[in-house]
PDB file of C-alpha atoms in Angstrom:
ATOM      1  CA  UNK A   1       9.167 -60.626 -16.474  1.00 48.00           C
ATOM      2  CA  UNK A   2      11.454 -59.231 -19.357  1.00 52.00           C
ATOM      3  CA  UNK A   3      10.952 -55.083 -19.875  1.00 48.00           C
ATOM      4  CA  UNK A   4      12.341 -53.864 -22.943  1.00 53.00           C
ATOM      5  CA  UNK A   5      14.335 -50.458 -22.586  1.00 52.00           C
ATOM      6  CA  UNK A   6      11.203 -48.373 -24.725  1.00 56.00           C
ATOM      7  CA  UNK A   7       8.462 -49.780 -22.584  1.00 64.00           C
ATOM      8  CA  UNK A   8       6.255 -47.762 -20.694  1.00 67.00           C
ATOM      9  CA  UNK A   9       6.885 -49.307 -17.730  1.00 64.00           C
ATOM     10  CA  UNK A  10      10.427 -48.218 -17.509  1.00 66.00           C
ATOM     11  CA  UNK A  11       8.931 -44.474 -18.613  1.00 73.00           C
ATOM     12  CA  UNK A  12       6.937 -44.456 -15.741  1.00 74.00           C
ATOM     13  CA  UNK A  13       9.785 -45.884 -13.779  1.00 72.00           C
ATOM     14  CA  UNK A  14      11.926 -43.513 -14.472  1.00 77.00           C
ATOM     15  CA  UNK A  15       9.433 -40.509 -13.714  1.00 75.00           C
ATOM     16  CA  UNK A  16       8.317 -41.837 -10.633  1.00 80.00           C
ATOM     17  CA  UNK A  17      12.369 -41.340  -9.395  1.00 74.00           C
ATOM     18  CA  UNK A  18      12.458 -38.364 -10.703  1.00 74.00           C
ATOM     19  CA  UNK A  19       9.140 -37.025  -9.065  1.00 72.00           C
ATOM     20  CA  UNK A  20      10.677 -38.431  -5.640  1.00 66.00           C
ATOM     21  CA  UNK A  21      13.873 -37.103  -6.615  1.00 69.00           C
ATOM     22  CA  UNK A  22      12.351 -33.278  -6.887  1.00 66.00           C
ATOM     23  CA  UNK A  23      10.416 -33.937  -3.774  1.00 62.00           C
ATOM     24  CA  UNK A  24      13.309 -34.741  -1.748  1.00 59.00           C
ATOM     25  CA  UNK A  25      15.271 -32.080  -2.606  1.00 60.00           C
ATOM     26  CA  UNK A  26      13.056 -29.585  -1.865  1.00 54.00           C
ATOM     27  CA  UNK A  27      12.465 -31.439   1.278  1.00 50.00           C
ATOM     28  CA  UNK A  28      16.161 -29.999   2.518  1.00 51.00           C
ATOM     29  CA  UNK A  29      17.110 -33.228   3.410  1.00 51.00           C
ATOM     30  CA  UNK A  30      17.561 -36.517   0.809  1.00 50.00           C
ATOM     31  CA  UNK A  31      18.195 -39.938   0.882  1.00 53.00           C
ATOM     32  CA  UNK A  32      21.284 -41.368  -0.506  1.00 59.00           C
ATOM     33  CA  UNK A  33      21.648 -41.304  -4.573  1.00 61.00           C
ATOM     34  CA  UNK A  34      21.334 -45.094  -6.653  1.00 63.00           C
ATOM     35  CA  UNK A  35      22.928 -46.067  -9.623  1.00 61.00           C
ATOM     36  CA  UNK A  36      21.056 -44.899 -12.127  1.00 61.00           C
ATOM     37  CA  UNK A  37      19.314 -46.729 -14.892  1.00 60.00           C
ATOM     38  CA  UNK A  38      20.686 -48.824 -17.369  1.00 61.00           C
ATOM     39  CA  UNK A  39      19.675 -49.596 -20.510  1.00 62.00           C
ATOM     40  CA  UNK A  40      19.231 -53.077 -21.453  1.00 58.00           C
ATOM     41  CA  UNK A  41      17.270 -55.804 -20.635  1.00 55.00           C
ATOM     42  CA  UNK A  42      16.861 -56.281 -16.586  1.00 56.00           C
ATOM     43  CA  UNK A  43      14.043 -56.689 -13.678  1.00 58.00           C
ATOM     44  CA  UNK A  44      12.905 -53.770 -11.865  1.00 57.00           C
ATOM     45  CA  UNK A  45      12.616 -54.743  -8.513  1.00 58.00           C
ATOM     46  CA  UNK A  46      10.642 -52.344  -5.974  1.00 57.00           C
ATOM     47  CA  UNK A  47      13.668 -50.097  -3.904  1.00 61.00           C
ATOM     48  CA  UNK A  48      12.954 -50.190   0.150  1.00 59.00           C
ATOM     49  CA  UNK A  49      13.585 -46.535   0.643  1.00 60.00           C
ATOM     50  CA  UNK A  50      15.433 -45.897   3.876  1.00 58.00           C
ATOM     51  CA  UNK A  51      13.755 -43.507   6.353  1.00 59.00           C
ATOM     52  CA  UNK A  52      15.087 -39.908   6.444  1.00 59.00           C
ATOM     53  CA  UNK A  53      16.920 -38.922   9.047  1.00 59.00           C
ATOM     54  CA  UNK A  54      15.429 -35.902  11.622  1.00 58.00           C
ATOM     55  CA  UNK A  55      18.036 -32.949  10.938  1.00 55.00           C
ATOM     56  CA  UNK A  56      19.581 -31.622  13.996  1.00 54.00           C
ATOM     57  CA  UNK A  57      17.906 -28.766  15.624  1.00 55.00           C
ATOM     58  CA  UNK A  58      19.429 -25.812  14.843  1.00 55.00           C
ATOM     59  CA  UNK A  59      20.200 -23.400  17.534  1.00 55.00           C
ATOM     60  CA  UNK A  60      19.637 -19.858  17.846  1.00 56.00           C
ATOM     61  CA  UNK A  61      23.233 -18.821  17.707  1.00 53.00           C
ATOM     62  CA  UNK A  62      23.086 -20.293  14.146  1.00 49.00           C
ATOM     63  CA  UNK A  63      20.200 -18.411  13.069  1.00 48.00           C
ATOM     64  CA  UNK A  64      21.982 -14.996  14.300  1.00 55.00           C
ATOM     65  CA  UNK A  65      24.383 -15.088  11.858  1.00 60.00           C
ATOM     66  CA  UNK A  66      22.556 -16.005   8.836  1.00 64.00           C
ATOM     67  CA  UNK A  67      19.255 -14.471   9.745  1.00 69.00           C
ATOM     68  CA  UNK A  68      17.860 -14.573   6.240  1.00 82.00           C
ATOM     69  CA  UNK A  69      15.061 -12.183   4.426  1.00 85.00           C
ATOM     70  CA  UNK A  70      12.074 -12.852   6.239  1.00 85.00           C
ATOM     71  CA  UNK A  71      14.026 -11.561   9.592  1.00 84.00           C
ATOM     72  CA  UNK A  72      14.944  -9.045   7.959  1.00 83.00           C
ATOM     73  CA  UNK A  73      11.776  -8.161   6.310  1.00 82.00           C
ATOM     74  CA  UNK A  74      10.566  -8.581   9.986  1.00 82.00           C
ATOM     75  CA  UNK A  75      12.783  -6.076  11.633  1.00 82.00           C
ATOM     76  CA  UNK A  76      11.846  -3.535   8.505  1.00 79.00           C
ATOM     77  CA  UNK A  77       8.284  -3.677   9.811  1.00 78.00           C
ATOM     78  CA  UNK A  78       9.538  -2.846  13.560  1.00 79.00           C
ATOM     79  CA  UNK A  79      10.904   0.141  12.350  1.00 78.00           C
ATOM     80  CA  UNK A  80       8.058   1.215  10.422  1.00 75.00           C
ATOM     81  CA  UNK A  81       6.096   2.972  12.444  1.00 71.00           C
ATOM     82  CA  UNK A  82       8.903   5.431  12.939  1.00 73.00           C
ATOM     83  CA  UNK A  83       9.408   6.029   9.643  1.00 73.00           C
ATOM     84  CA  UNK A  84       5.512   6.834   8.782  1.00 74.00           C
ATOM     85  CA  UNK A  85       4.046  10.232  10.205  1.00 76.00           C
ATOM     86  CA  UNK A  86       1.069   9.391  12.775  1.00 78.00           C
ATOM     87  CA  UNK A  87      -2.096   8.415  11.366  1.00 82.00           C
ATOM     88  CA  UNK A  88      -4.821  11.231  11.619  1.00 83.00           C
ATOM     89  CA  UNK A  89      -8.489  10.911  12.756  1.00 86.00           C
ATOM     90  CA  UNK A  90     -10.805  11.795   9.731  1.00 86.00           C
ATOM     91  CA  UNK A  91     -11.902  15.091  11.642  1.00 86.00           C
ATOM     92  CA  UNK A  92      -8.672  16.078  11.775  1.00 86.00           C
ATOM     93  CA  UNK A  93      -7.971  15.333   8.420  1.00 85.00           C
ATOM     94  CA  UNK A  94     -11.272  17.390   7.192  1.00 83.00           C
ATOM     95  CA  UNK A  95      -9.759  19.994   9.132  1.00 81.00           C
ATOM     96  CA  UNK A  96      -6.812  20.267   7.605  1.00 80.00           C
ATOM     97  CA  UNK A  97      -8.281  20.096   3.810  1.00 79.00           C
ATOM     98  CA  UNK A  98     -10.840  22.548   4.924  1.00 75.00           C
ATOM     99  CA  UNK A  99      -8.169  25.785   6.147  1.00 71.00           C
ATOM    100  CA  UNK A 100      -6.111  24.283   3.065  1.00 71.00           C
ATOM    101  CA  UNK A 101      -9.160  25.442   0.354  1.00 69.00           C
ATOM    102  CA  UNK A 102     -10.171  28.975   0.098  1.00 68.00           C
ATOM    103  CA  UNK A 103     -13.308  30.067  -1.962  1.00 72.00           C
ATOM    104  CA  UNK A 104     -12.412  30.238  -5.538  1.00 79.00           C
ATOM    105  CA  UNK A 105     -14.087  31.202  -9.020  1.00 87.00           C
ATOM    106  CA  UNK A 106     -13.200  31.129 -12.373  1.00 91.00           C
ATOM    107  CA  UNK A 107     -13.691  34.220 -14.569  1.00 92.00           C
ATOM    108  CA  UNK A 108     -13.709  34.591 -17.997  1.00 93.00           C
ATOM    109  CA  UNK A 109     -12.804  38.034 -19.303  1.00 94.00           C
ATOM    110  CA  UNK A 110     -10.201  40.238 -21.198  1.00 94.00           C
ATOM    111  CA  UNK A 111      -7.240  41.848 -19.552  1.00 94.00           C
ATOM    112  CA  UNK A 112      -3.835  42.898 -21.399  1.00 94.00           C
ATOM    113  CA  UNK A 113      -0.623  41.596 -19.553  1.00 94.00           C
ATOM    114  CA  UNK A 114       1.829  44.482 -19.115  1.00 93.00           C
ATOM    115  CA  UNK A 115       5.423  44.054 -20.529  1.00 91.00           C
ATOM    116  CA  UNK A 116       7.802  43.487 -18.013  1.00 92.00           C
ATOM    117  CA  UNK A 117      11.651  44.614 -17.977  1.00 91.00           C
ATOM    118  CA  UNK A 118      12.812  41.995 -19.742  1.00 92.00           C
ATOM    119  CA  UNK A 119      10.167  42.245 -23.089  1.00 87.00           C
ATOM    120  CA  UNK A 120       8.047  39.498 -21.507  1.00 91.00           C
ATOM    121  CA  UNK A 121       4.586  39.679 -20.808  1.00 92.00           C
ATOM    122  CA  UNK A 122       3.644  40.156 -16.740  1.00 93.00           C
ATOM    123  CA  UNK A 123       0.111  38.243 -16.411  1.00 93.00           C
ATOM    124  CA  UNK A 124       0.144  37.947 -12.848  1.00 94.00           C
ATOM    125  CA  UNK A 125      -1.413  41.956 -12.633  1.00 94.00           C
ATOM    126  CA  UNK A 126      -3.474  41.461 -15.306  1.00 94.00           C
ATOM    127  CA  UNK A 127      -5.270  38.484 -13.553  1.00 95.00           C
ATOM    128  CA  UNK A 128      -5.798  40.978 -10.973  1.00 94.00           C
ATOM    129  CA  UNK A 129      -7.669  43.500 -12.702  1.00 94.00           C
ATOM    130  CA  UNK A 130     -10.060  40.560 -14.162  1.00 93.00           C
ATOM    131  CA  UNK A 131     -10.525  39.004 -10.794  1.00 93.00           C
ATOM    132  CA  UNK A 132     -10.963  42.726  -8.602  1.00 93.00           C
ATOM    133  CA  UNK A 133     -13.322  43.828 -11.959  1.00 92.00           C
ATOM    134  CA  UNK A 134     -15.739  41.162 -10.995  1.00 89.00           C
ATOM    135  CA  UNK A 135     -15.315  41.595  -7.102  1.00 90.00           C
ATOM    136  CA  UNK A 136     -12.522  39.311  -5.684  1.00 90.00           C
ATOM    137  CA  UNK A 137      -8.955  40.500  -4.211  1.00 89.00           C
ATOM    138  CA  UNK A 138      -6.689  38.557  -6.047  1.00 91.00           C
ATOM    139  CA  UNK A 139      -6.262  35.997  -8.966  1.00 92.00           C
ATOM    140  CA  UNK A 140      -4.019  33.583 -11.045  1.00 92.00           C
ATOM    141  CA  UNK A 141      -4.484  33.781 -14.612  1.00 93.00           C
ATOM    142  CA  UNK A 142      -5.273  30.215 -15.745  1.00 93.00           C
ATOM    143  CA  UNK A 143      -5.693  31.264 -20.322  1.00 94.00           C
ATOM    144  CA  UNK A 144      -3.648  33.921 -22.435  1.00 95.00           C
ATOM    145  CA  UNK A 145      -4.078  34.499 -25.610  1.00 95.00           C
ATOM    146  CA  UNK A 146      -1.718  36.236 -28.195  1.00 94.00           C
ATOM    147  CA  UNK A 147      -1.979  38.528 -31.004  1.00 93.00           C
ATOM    148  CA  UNK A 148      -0.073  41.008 -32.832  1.00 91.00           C
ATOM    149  CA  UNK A 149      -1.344  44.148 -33.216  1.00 90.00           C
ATOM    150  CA  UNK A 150       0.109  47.155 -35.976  1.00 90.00           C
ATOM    151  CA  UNK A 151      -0.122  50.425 -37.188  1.00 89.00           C
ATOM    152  CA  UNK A 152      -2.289  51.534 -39.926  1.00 90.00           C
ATOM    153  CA  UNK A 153       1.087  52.146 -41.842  1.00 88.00           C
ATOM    154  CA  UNK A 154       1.909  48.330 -42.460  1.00 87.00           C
ATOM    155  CA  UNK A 155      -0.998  48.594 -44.796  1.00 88.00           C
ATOM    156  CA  UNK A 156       0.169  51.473 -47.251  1.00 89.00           C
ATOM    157  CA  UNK A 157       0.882  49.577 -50.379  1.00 91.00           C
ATOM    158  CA  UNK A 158       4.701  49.671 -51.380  1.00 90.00           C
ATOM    159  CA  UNK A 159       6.358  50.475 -47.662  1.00 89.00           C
ATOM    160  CA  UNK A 160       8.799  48.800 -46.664  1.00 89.00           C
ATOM    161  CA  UNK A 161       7.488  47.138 -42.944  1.00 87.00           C
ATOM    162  CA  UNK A 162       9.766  48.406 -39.574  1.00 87.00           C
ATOM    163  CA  UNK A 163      10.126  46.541 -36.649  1.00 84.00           C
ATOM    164  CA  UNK A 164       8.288  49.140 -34.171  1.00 85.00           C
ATOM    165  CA  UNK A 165       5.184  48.865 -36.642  1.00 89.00           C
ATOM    166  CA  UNK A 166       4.090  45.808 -34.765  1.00 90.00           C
ATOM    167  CA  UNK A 167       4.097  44.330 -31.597  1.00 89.00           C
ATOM    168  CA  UNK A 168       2.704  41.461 -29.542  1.00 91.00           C
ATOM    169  CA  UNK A 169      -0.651  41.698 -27.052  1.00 92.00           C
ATOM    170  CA  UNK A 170      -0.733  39.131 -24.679  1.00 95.00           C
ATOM    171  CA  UNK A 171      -4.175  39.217 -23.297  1.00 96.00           C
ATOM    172  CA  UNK A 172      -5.560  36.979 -19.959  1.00 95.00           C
ATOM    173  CA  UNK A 173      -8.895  35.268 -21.276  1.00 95.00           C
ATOM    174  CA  UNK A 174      -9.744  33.468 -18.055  1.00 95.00           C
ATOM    175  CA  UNK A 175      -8.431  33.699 -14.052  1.00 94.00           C
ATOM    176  CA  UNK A 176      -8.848  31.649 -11.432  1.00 92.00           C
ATOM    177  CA  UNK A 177      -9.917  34.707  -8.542  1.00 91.00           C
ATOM    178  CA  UNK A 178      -9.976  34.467  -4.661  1.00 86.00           C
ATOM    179  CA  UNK A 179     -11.697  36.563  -1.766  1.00 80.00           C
TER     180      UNK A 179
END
């Protein structure tokens, strides 16, 4: 039978070979390369493929010195459990969370931050006063507001405005208060 070079049968041929090709070489071990393919007018016999060979076992000394990721990956796991703090029960854990959390409220109120040294505002007694006005010891302011606040002489028509006329209120709106 006479197979022209464009024929499908030499397209499916050819991607048969290649399919084994891929195959074998994935395999790790392959079978001895043909010529390939010419072009032209010729008889495609079926190829006897010869049986692969069994590779030869490999021993351990061999895999010592190349060990390769997944021993390595394997001795990261060994050490893991040194690495990692020990696993808690979950009374233990409800334990912990429980000392960790103290009774807290949030309060809403006024309270003007004193200036500190350095010109800025101090909130942290001023969140006090809120928090021990309503009852608790201690608290963390969590909202300030701002606003400036002048004499009555900054609205005489004409004056020329000072800097000590004005100055800046910081106020704690809201604090976060424990027992």
């Amino acid at each position: 039978m006479m197979v022209r070079s464009g024929s499908s049968v030499l397209r499916l041929g050819t991607l048969i070979v290649a399919a084994l090709s891929l195959l074998l070489s994935s395999s790790g071990t392959g079978w001895p390369q043909s010529a390939p393919p010419t072009l032209g007018l010729q008889e495609q016999e079926p190829q006897a493929a010869p049986p692969p060979s069994t590779p030869a076992p490999s021993s351990p000394a061999s895999r010592e010195e190349n060990p390769g990721l997944i021993h390595e990956m394997g001795k990261l796991f060994d050490k893991l459990p040194s690495i990692l703090p020990p696993i808690k029960s979950p009374s233990e854990t409800l334990d912990d969370l429980s000392r960790l959390a103290k009774p807290s409220a949030m309060i809403s109120g006024r309270a003007v931050c004193p200036v500190s040294a350095n010109g800025a505002p101090d909130c942290k007694p001023a969140a006090d006063q809120l928090c021990q006005s309503k009852g608790y010891k201690e608290g963390k302011s969590l909202n300030t507001d701002s606003a400036e606040k002048c004499s009555a002489k900054v609205l005489i028509p004409g004056r020329q405005r000072k800097p000590d006329d004005c100055r800046t209120d910081t106020v704690v709106t809201s604090a976060l208060c424990q027992n």
